Amino acid sequence: MITVKNLHKHFGNLEVLNGIDQHIQPGEKVVIIGPSGSGKSTFLRCLNLLEQPTSGQIFFEGTEITSPKTDIDAIRCRMGMVFQQFNLFPHLSVMDNITLAPITNKLMTKEQAQKRAMELLNRVGLPEKANTFPKQLSGGQQQRIAIVRALAMNPDVMLFDEPTSALDPEMVGEVLEVMKALARDGMTMVVVTHEMGFAREVGDRVLFMDGGVVLEEGTPKEIFETPQNARTQDFLRKVL
Amino acid sequence: MLSTLMLGAAEAAHATIFDQWWLGMKDQALAGTLDFWQNIYKEIYQNVLFNNRWLNYFKGMGVTLEVSFFAALFGVMLGMLLAMMRLSHVKPFQKLAGIYVGIIRGTPMLLQVLIINFGLFGSFAIDRVIIGVIACGLNSAAYVSEIIRSGILSVDKGQTEAGRSLGLSSWNTMQLIVFPQALKTSLPALCNEFITLIKETSILAYIALTELTKAGDYIRSKTYSAFTPYIVSGILYLIVTGVLTKLLGKLERRLRQGDNR
């Protein structure tokens, strides 16, 4: 579904990504872990070109999205993204937050979009919040709405950039529950997270990144129980 | 001399109640023995009531409002364009807009008005209202562009990223997500700019456009009252700016409905 070939990203002289090759299968749940500054968020943001790679290629469902000829907006309609800071639109109601993009991109009529929004709001347990504004909601509720907003586009893959890192501890669970349900439904997911429990439970494959490269990858069992790389062992000792 | 002239007119056939009052003071006025309140009435009578002079102020206010409205419209549109240019990634656009803002902010508005009136349109017969709109609009645009630019910069980068990640084009993201939020933060400063603009149209008196200040000045040239005509003009400015402040305050509260209530 997503193929990444020799991906490099520099910020000035700083090399953040140093040659990444990955292939993500449809339906696969890939969890990316690693210390701060390892490049894991940058890697995720390259996948929908929120960061422009310095060199390398990324293919999504057969289309090279790194080619300047590609209509990146059309590609992004099929890739949902959830941010650490939620990034809900504060001037719009929850309903408008969810339906803005499907309607503006002419994927749905207003009625269809609102119907879909209510379905999804029901699924995350927030149907009564449709007409409130983001700032009236808790962090956990906001992040669940942000997930709904991304899902409303009916994406083929969901990218999660540390979705629980900005939450109060007691709100992490409700967001992870939504993500687990999504995983059970067969969504292709790429998740950058510090939630090792989630990585172990939901991940099909875990990538350990450090210094802009994938140092080690494998099933959660392999990575968490028998890590081979010294850096991986060191990192896991500190976080577990 | 002046009083005698006016007494003559007041004695004409259609004397109003105000004229009657004035006639009642005739002898004291000629003798120069009016008391305090009579003096105040004399000022108001001469500068506002006599010969429907109040119409002059309202005509002047009409011109001020007309020029201000269209100049604000022009200024906001050009200002938005300049702000977009300065925030674009096209170097020549950035430079051009930067130079424009620099020149307008760095020179007196009176000078700009004079250059546009005598330099640019000196040899054309163009309505001074249009010249006023162009001059004030060009000036205001520079300030508006800075206000809007800082408003746009104050919107969190995550908002743009969220919009783009949902497949919205950069134009739609700007128009539907960033701009409404930028406008909300810019509104107090924009309100300030509109009030400044209304007041600065008084500079157009310099090119003989009979707006509110010039209207007051015209009355002064008739009555030689040093104070009253300007005070009347001033009160009318206060009314206009006061109403505008109220209206924009209302709009601001409406735009803030997304905040905690």
Coordinates of C-alpha atoms in Angstrom, one line a residue:
Chain A
M1 CA 0.0 0.0 0.0
I2 CA 2.8 2.4 0.9
T3 CA 6.3 1.9 -0.3
V4 CA 9.2 4.0 0.8
K5 CA 12.5 4.0 -1.0
N6 CA 15.7 5.4 0.3
L7 CA 14.0 8.3 2.1
H8 CA 16.2 11.2 3.2
K9 CA 15.2 14.4 5.0
H10 CA 17.6 17.2 6.0
F11 CA 16.7 20.4 7.9
G12 CA 19.6 22.6 6.9
N13 CA 22.7 20.6 8.0
L14 CA 20.7 18.4 10.3
E15 CA 20.0 14.9 8.8
V16 CA 16.8 13.8 10.3
L17 CA 16.0 10.8 8.0
N18 CA 19.0 8.9 6.8
G19 CA 17.8 6.4 4.2
I20 CA 14.6 4.6 5.0
D21 CA 13.1 1.7 3.0
Q22 CA 9.8 0.4 4.1
H23 CA 6.8 -1.4 2.7
I24 CA 3.4 -1.2 4.4
Q25 CA 0.8 -3.8 3.5
P26 CA -2.9 -3.2 3.3
G27 CA -4.5 -3.8 6.6
E28 CA -1.1 -3.8 8.4
K29 CA -0.7 -1.9 11.7
V30 CA 2.8 -0.5 11.9
V31 CA 3.9 1.0 15.2
I32 CA 7.0 3.3 15.2
I33 CA 8.9 3.7 18.5
G34 CA 12.1 5.4 19.4
P35 CA 13.7 8.2 21.4
S36 CA 12.9 11.9 20.8
G37 CA 14.6 13.3 17.8
S38 CA 15.0 9.9 16.2
G39 CA 13.0 11.1 13.2
K40 CA 9.9 9.0 13.7
S41 CA 7.5 11.9 13.5
T42 CA 9.3 13.3 10.5
F43 CA 9.1 9.9 8.8
L44 CA 5.3 9.8 9.4
R45 CA 4.8 13.4 8.2
C46 CA 6.8 12.5 5.0
L47 CA 4.2 9.8 4.2
N48 CA 1.5 12.4 3.3
L49 CA 4.1 15.0 2.3
L50 CA 3.5 17.4 5.2
E51 CA 7.3 17.3 5.2
Q52 CA 8.9 17.4 1.8
P53 CA 11.6 14.7 1.6
T54 CA 15.0 15.9 0.6
S55 CA 15.5 12.8 -1.6
G56 CA 14.0 9.3 -2.0
Q57 CA 10.6 8.1 -3.3
I58 CA 7.3 7.3 -1.7
F59 CA 4.6 5.3 -3.5
F60 CA 1.0 5.1 -2.3
E61 CA -1.2 2.6 -4.0
G62 CA 1.0 2.6 -7.1
T63 CA 1.3 6.4 -7.4
E64 CA 4.6 8.1 -6.7
I65 CA 3.5 10.9 -4.4
T66 CA 7.0 12.4 -4.3
S67 CA 6.7 13.2 -8.0
P68 CA 5.9 16.9 -8.5
K69 CA 3.2 15.9 -11.0
T70 CA 1.1 14.1 -8.4
D71 CA -2.0 15.9 -7.1
I72 CA -1.1 15.6 -3.5
D73 CA -4.5 16.9 -2.3
A74 CA -6.2 13.9 -4.0
I75 CA -3.7 11.5 -2.3
R76 CA -4.3 13.2 1.1
C77 CA -8.0 12.6 0.8
R78 CA -7.2 8.9 1.1
M79 CA -4.7 9.3 4.0
G80 CA -6.1 10.4 7.3
M81 CA -3.8 12.0 9.8
V82 CA -4.2 12.5 13.6
F83 CA -1.9 15.0 15.4
Q84 CA -0.4 15.2 18.8
Q85 CA -2.1 18.6 19.4
F86 CA -5.5 17.5 17.9
N87 CA -5.5 20.6 15.7
L88 CA -9.3 20.8 15.6
F89 CA -10.6 24.0 14.0
P90 CA -11.6 26.2 17.0
H91 CA -13.9 28.5 15.0
L92 CA -16.0 25.6 13.8
S93 CA -18.5 23.4 15.6
V94 CA -17.6 19.7 16.0
M95 CA -20.0 18.8 13.1
D96 CA -18.4 21.5 10.8
N97 CA -15.0 20.3 11.8
I98 CA -15.9 16.8 10.6
T99 CA -17.8 17.7 7.4
L100 CA -15.7 20.6 6.2
A101 CA -13.2 18.6 4.1
P102 CA -15.6 16.0 2.6
I103 CA -18.0 18.7 1.5
T104 CA -15.3 21.2 0.3
N105 CA -13.5 18.4 -1.6
K106 CA -16.9 17.4 -3.2
L107 CA -16.6 13.8 -1.9
M108 CA -20.1 14.0 -0.3
T109 CA -23.1 16.2 -0.2
K110 CA -23.8 18.1 3.0
E111 CA -26.5 15.5 4.0
Q112 CA -24.2 12.5 3.3
A113 CA -21.4 14.1 5.2
Q114 CA -23.6 14.9 8.2
K115 CA -25.0 11.4 8.2
R116 CA -21.5 9.9 8.1
A117 CA -20.4 12.3 10.8
M118 CA -23.2 11.1 13.1
E119 CA -22.4 7.5 12.5
L120 CA -18.7 8.1 13.4
L121 CA -19.6 10.2 16.4
N122 CA -21.8 7.4 17.6
R123 CA -18.9 5.0 17.1
V124 CA -16.6 7.0 19.4
G125 CA -19.4 7.7 21.9
L126 CA -19.7 11.4 21.3
P127 CA -23.0 11.9 19.4
E128 CA -24.2 14.6 21.8
K129 CA -21.2 16.8 21.1
A130 CA -22.0 17.5 17.4
N131 CA -23.0 21.1 18.0
T132 CA -20.4 22.1 20.6
F133 CA -17.1 23.8 19.9
P134 CA -13.7 22.1 20.3
K135 CA -12.7 24.3 23.3
Q136 CA -15.6 23.1 25.3
L137 CA -14.3 19.5 25.1
S138 CA -11.7 17.6 27.1
G139 CA -8.4 16.6 25.4
G140 CA -9.6 13.0 25.1
Q141 CA -12.8 14.1 23.5
Q142 CA -11.0 16.5 21.2
Q143 CA -8.7 13.7 20.0
R144 CA -11.6 11.3 19.4
I145 CA -13.3 14.0 17.3
A146 CA -10.0 14.5 15.4
I147 CA -9.9 10.8 14.6
V148 CA -13.6 11.0 13.4
R149 CA -12.6 14.0 11.3
A150 CA -9.9 12.0 9.6
L151 CA -12.2 9.0 9.2
A152 CA -15.0 11.0 7.7
M153 CA -12.9 11.2 4.5
N154 CA -13.1 7.3 4.3
P155 CA -9.3 7.1 4.1
D156 CA -7.4 3.9 3.1
V157 CA -4.7 4.5 5.7
M158 CA -4.6 6.4 9.0
L159 CA -1.4 8.1 10.2
F160 CA -1.2 8.8 14.0
D161 CA 1.5 11.2 15.2
E162 CA 1.8 10.6 19.0
P163 CA -1.9 10.8 19.4
T164 CA -1.9 10.4 23.2
S165 CA 1.2 12.4 24.1
A166 CA -0.6 15.6 24.8
L167 CA -3.3 14.0 26.9
D168 CA -3.8 13.9 30.6
P169 CA -3.1 10.3 31.7
E170 CA -6.7 9.4 32.5
M171 CA -7.8 10.3 29.0
V172 CA -5.2 8.2 27.2
G173 CA -7.4 5.1 27.6
E174 CA -10.4 6.4 25.7
V175 CA -8.4 7.4 22.7
L176 CA -6.5 4.1 22.6
E177 CA -9.8 2.3 22.8
V178 CA -11.0 4.1 19.6
M179 CA -7.7 3.3 17.9
K180 CA -8.0 -0.4 18.9
A181 CA -11.5 -0.6 17.5
L182 CA -10.3 0.9 14.3
A183 CA -7.5 -1.7 14.1
R184 CA -10.0 -4.5 14.7
D185 CA -12.0 -3.1 11.7
G186 CA -9.0 -3.7 9.5
M187 CA -7.8 -0.2 8.9
T188 CA -4.2 0.2 7.7
M189 CA -2.5 2.2 10.4
V190 CA 0.9 3.8 11.0
V191 CA 1.3 4.9 14.5
V192 CA 4.1 6.9 16.2
T193 CA 3.7 6.4 19.9
H194 CA 5.2 6.1 23.3
E195 CA 2.4 3.7 24.4
M196 CA 4.3 0.4 24.5
G197 CA 1.2 -1.4 25.7
F198 CA -0.6 -0.3 22.6
A199 CA 2.3 -1.2 20.3
R200 CA 2.5 -4.7 21.8
E201 CA -1.3 -5.3 21.6
V202 CA -2.2 -3.8 18.3
G203 CA 1.0 -3.7 16.2
D204 CA 1.6 -6.2 13.5
R205 CA 5.1 -4.9 13.1
V206 CA 7.1 -2.6 15.3
L207 CA 9.9 -0.3 14.0
F208 CA 12.5 1.0 16.3
M209 CA 14.0 4.2 14.9
D210 CA 17.1 6.1 16.1
G211 CA 19.3 8.6 14.3
G212 CA 17.1 8.8 11.3
V213 CA 17.2 5.1 10.4
V214 CA 15.1 2.0 11.3
L215 CA 17.5 0.2 13.6
E216 CA 15.4 -2.8 14.2
E217 CA 12.0 -4.1 13.1
G218 CA 9.9 -7.1 13.8
T219 CA 6.8 -8.4 15.5
P220 CA 6.0 -6.9 18.9
K221 CA 7.0 -10.1 20.5
E222 CA 10.5 -10.0 18.8
I223 CA 11.1 -6.4 19.6
F224 CA 9.8 -6.3 23.1
E225 CA 11.0 -9.7 24.3
T226 CA 14.2 -10.4 22.3
P227 CA 15.5 -7.1 21.0
Q228 CA 18.8 -7.7 19.1
N229 CA 20.2 -4.2 18.8
A230 CA 21.9 -2.7 21.8
R231 CA 20.2 0.7 21.3
T232 CA 16.8 -1.0 21.2
Q233 CA 17.6 -2.9 24.4
D234 CA 18.8 0.3 26.0
F235 CA 15.6 2.3 24.9
L236 CA 13.2 -0.4 26.1
R237 CA 15.0 -0.8 29.4
K238 CA 14.3 2.9 30.0
V239 CA 10.7 3.0 28.9
L240 CA 9.3 -0.3 30.1
Chain B
M1 CA -21.9 94.0 11.0
L2 CA -22.4 90.3 10.8
S3 CA -25.2 90.3 13.3
T4 CA -27.0 93.0 11.4
L5 CA -26.9 91.0 8.2
M6 CA -28.3 88.0 9.9
L7 CA -31.0 90.0 11.7
G8 CA -32.1 91.1 8.3
A9 CA -32.5 87.6 7.0
A10 CA -34.3 86.5 10.2
E11 CA -36.9 89.2 9.7
A12 CA -37.9 87.7 6.4
A13 CA -41.3 86.1 5.8
H14 CA -40.7 82.5 6.9
A15 CA -39.0 83.1 10.2
T16 CA -38.8 79.9 12.3
I17 CA -39.1 79.7 16.1
F18 CA -35.3 79.8 16.2
D19 CA -35.3 83.0 14.2
Q20 CA -37.9 84.4 16.6
W21 CA -35.7 83.6 19.6
W22 CA -32.9 85.3 17.9
L23 CA -35.0 88.3 17.1
G24 CA -35.9 88.6 20.7
M25 CA -32.2 89.1 21.6
K26 CA -31.6 91.6 18.8
D27 CA -31.2 94.6 20.9
Q28 CA -28.8 93.0 23.4
A29 CA -26.9 91.5 20.6
L30 CA -26.4 94.8 18.9
A31 CA -25.5 96.4 22.2
G32 CA -23.1 93.5 23.0
T33 CA -24.8 92.7 26.3
L34 CA -25.8 89.0 25.8
D35 CA -25.6 86.8 28.9
F36 CA -23.8 83.5 28.9
W37 CA -26.7 81.3 27.7
Q38 CA -27.7 83.9 25.1
N39 CA -24.2 83.9 23.8
I40 CA -24.3 80.1 23.5
Y41 CA -27.6 80.3 21.6
K42 CA -26.1 83.0 19.4
E43 CA -23.2 80.7 18.5
I44 CA -25.5 77.8 17.7
Y45 CA -27.9 79.9 15.8
Q46 CA -25.2 81.4 13.6
N47 CA -23.2 78.3 13.0
V48 CA -25.9 75.6 12.8
L49 CA -29.4 76.9 12.5
F50 CA -29.2 80.0 10.4
N51 CA -29.8 79.5 6.7
N52 CA -30.0 75.7 7.2
R53 CA -26.3 75.6 7.9
W54 CA -26.6 72.3 9.7
L55 CA -27.1 70.8 6.2
N56 CA -23.5 71.7 5.4
Y57 CA -22.2 69.5 8.2
F58 CA -24.4 66.6 7.2
K59 CA -23.4 66.9 3.6
G60 CA -19.8 66.9 4.8
M61 CA -20.4 63.9 7.0
G62 CA -21.9 62.2 4.1
V63 CA -18.8 62.8 2.0
T64 CA -16.6 61.6 4.9
L65 CA -18.6 58.4 5.3
E66 CA -18.6 57.8 1.5
V67 CA -14.9 58.3 1.2
S68 CA -14.2 56.3 4.4
F69 CA -16.4 53.4 3.3
F70 CA -15.0 52.9 -0.1
A71 CA -11.4 53.6 1.0
A72 CA -11.8 51.0 3.7
L73 CA -13.2 48.5 1.2
F74 CA -10.4 49.3 -1.2
G75 CA -7.8 49.3 1.6
V76 CA -8.9 45.9 3.0
M77 CA -8.9 44.3 -0.4
L78 CA -5.5 45.7 -1.4
G79 CA -4.3 45.0 2.2
M80 CA -5.2 41.3 2.0
L81 CA -3.5 41.1 -1.4
L82 CA -0.4 42.7 0.1
A83 CA -0.5 40.4 3.1
M84 CA -0.7 37.3 0.8
M85 CA 2.1 38.7 -1.3
R86 CA 4.3 39.2 1.8
L87 CA 3.5 35.7 3.1
S88 CA 3.9 34.0 -0.3
H89 CA 7.0 32.0 -1.2
V90 CA 7.6 34.1 -4.3
K91 CA 10.5 36.4 -3.6
P92 CA 9.6 39.3 -6.0
F93 CA 6.1 39.4 -4.5
Q94 CA 7.5 39.6 -1.0
K95 CA 9.9 42.4 -2.0
L96 CA 7.3 44.4 -3.9
A97 CA 4.8 44.3 -1.0
G98 CA 7.5 45.1 1.5
I99 CA 8.6 48.1 -0.5
Y100 CA 5.1 49.4 -0.9
V101 CA 4.4 49.1 2.9
G102 CA 7.7 50.8 3.6
I103 CA 7.0 53.8 1.4
I104 CA 3.4 54.3 2.6
R105 CA 4.3 54.0 6.2
G106 CA 7.4 56.1 5.9
T107 CA 5.9 59.2 4.3
P108 CA 3.2 61.6 5.6
M109 CA -0.3 60.9 4.4
L110 CA -0.7 64.6 3.5
L111 CA 2.2 64.3 1.1
Q112 CA 0.7 61.2 -0.5
V113 CA -2.6 62.9 -0.9
L114 CA -1.0 65.9 -2.6
I115 CA 1.1 63.7 -4.9
I116 CA -2.0 61.8 -6.0
N117 CA -4.1 64.9 -6.4
F118 CA -1.7 67.2 -8.1
G119 CA 0.9 64.7 -9.5
L120 CA -1.2 61.8 -10.6
F121 CA -4.5 63.3 -11.4
G122 CA -3.5 67.0 -11.8
S123 CA -4.3 67.1 -15.4
F124 CA -7.6 65.1 -15.3
A125 CA -11.0 66.3 -14.3
I126 CA -11.8 63.7 -11.7
D127 CA -14.3 63.8 -8.9
R128 CA -12.3 64.7 -5.7
V129 CA -14.3 62.0 -3.9
I130 CA -12.7 59.4 -6.1
I131 CA -9.2 60.9 -5.6
G132 CA -9.9 60.8 -1.8
V133 CA -11.0 57.1 -2.0
I134 CA -7.8 56.2 -3.9
A135 CA -5.5 58.2 -1.7
C136 CA -6.9 57.0 1.6
G137 CA -7.4 53.4 0.3
L138 CA -3.8 53.2 -0.9
N139 CA -2.6 54.5 2.5
S140 CA -4.8 52.3 4.6
A141 CA -3.9 49.2 2.6
A142 CA -0.4 49.3 3.9
Y143 CA -1.5 49.3 7.5
V144 CA -4.3 46.7 6.9
S145 CA -1.7 44.4 5.3
E146 CA 0.5 44.5 8.3
I147 CA -2.5 43.8 10.6
I148 CA -3.7 40.9 8.5
R149 CA -0.2 39.5 8.1
S150 CA 0.4 39.4 11.8
G151 CA -3.1 37.9 12.3
I152 CA -2.3 35.1 9.8
L153 CA 1.1 34.4 11.5
S154 CA -0.6 34.2 14.8
V155 CA -2.7 31.1 13.7
D156 CA -1.0 27.9 14.8
K157 CA 0.9 26.0 12.1
G158 CA -1.0 22.9 13.1
Q159 CA -4.2 24.4 11.7
T160 CA -2.7 24.6 8.3
E161 CA -1.3 21.1 8.6
A162 CA -4.6 19.7 9.7
G163 CA -6.3 21.4 6.7
R164 CA -3.8 20.2 4.2
S165 CA -3.8 16.7 5.7
L166 CA -7.5 16.5 5.0
G167 CA -6.8 17.1 1.3
L168 CA -7.9 20.7 1.3
S169 CA -5.9 22.9 -1.2
S170 CA -3.7 25.6 0.2
W171 CA -6.2 28.2 -1.0
N172 CA -9.2 26.4 0.7
T173 CA -7.1 26.0 3.9
M174 CA -6.3 29.7 3.9
Q175 CA -9.8 30.7 3.2
L176 CA -11.8 28.4 5.4
I177 CA -9.4 27.7 8.3
V178 CA -6.6 30.2 8.7
F179 CA -8.2 33.4 7.5
P180 CA -11.4 33.3 9.7
Q181 CA -9.2 32.8 12.8
A182 CA -6.7 35.5 11.7
L183 CA -9.6 37.9 11.2
K184 CA -10.8 37.3 14.7
T185 CA -7.4 38.2 16.3
S186 CA -7.0 41.1 13.8
L187 CA -10.4 42.6 14.5
P188 CA -9.5 45.0 17.3
A189 CA -6.5 46.3 15.3
L190 CA -8.7 46.6 12.2
C191 CA -11.3 48.5 14.1
N192 CA -8.6 50.9 15.2
E193 CA -7.4 51.3 11.6
F194 CA -10.9 52.0 10.4
I195 CA -11.3 54.7 13.0
T196 CA -8.0 56.2 12.0
L197 CA -9.0 56.1 8.4
I198 CA -12.3 58.0 9.1
K199 CA -10.3 60.7 11.0
E200 CA -7.6 60.9 8.4
T201 CA -10.0 61.6 5.6
S202 CA -10.0 65.1 7.1
I203 CA -6.6 65.6 5.3
L204 CA -8.7 65.7 2.1
A205 CA -9.8 69.2 3.2
Y206 CA -6.4 70.1 1.9
I207 CA -7.3 69.3 -1.6
A208 CA -10.6 71.2 -1.2
L209 CA -12.9 68.1 -0.8
T210 CA -15.8 69.4 1.3
E211 CA -15.9 66.6 3.9
L212 CA -16.8 67.0 7.5
T213 CA -13.7 69.1 8.6
K214 CA -13.9 71.3 5.5
A215 CA -17.6 71.8 6.1
G216 CA -16.9 73.1 9.5
D217 CA -14.1 75.3 8.1
Y218 CA -16.5 76.7 5.5
I219 CA -19.0 77.7 8.2
R220 CA -16.1 79.3 10.2
S221 CA -15.2 81.4 7.1
K222 CA -18.8 82.6 7.0
T223 CA -19.4 83.3 10.7
Y224 CA -15.9 83.9 12.0
S225 CA -16.7 81.8 15.0
A226 CA -13.4 80.2 15.9
F227 CA -14.8 77.4 18.0
T228 CA -18.4 76.3 17.3
P229 CA -18.2 75.0 13.7
Y230 CA -15.2 72.7 14.6
I231 CA -16.9 71.5 17.8
V232 CA -19.9 70.5 15.7
S233 CA -17.8 68.7 13.2
G234 CA -16.0 67.0 16.1
I235 CA -19.2 65.8 17.7
L236 CA -20.3 64.3 14.4
Y237 CA -16.9 62.5 14.1
L238 CA -17.4 61.1 17.6
I239 CA -20.9 59.8 16.7
V240 CA -19.5 58.1 13.6
T241 CA -16.5 56.5 15.3
G242 CA -18.6 55.6 18.3
V243 CA -21.2 53.7 16.3
L244 CA -18.5 51.9 14.4
T245 CA -16.7 50.9 17.6
K246 CA -20.0 49.4 18.9
L247 CA -20.8 47.5 15.6
L248 CA -17.3 46.0 15.4
G249 CA -17.5 45.1 19.1
K250 CA -20.6 43.1 18.3
L251 CA -19.0 41.4 15.4
E252 CA -16.0 40.5 17.5
R253 CA -18.2 38.9 20.1
R254 CA -20.0 36.9 17.5
L255 CA -16.7 35.6 16.0
R256 CA -15.6 34.6 19.4
Q257 CA -18.4 32.0 19.8
G258 CA -15.9 29.2 19.4
D259 CA -14.2 30.2 22.6
N260 CA -15.1 29.1 26.0
R261 CA -18.4 30.6 27.0

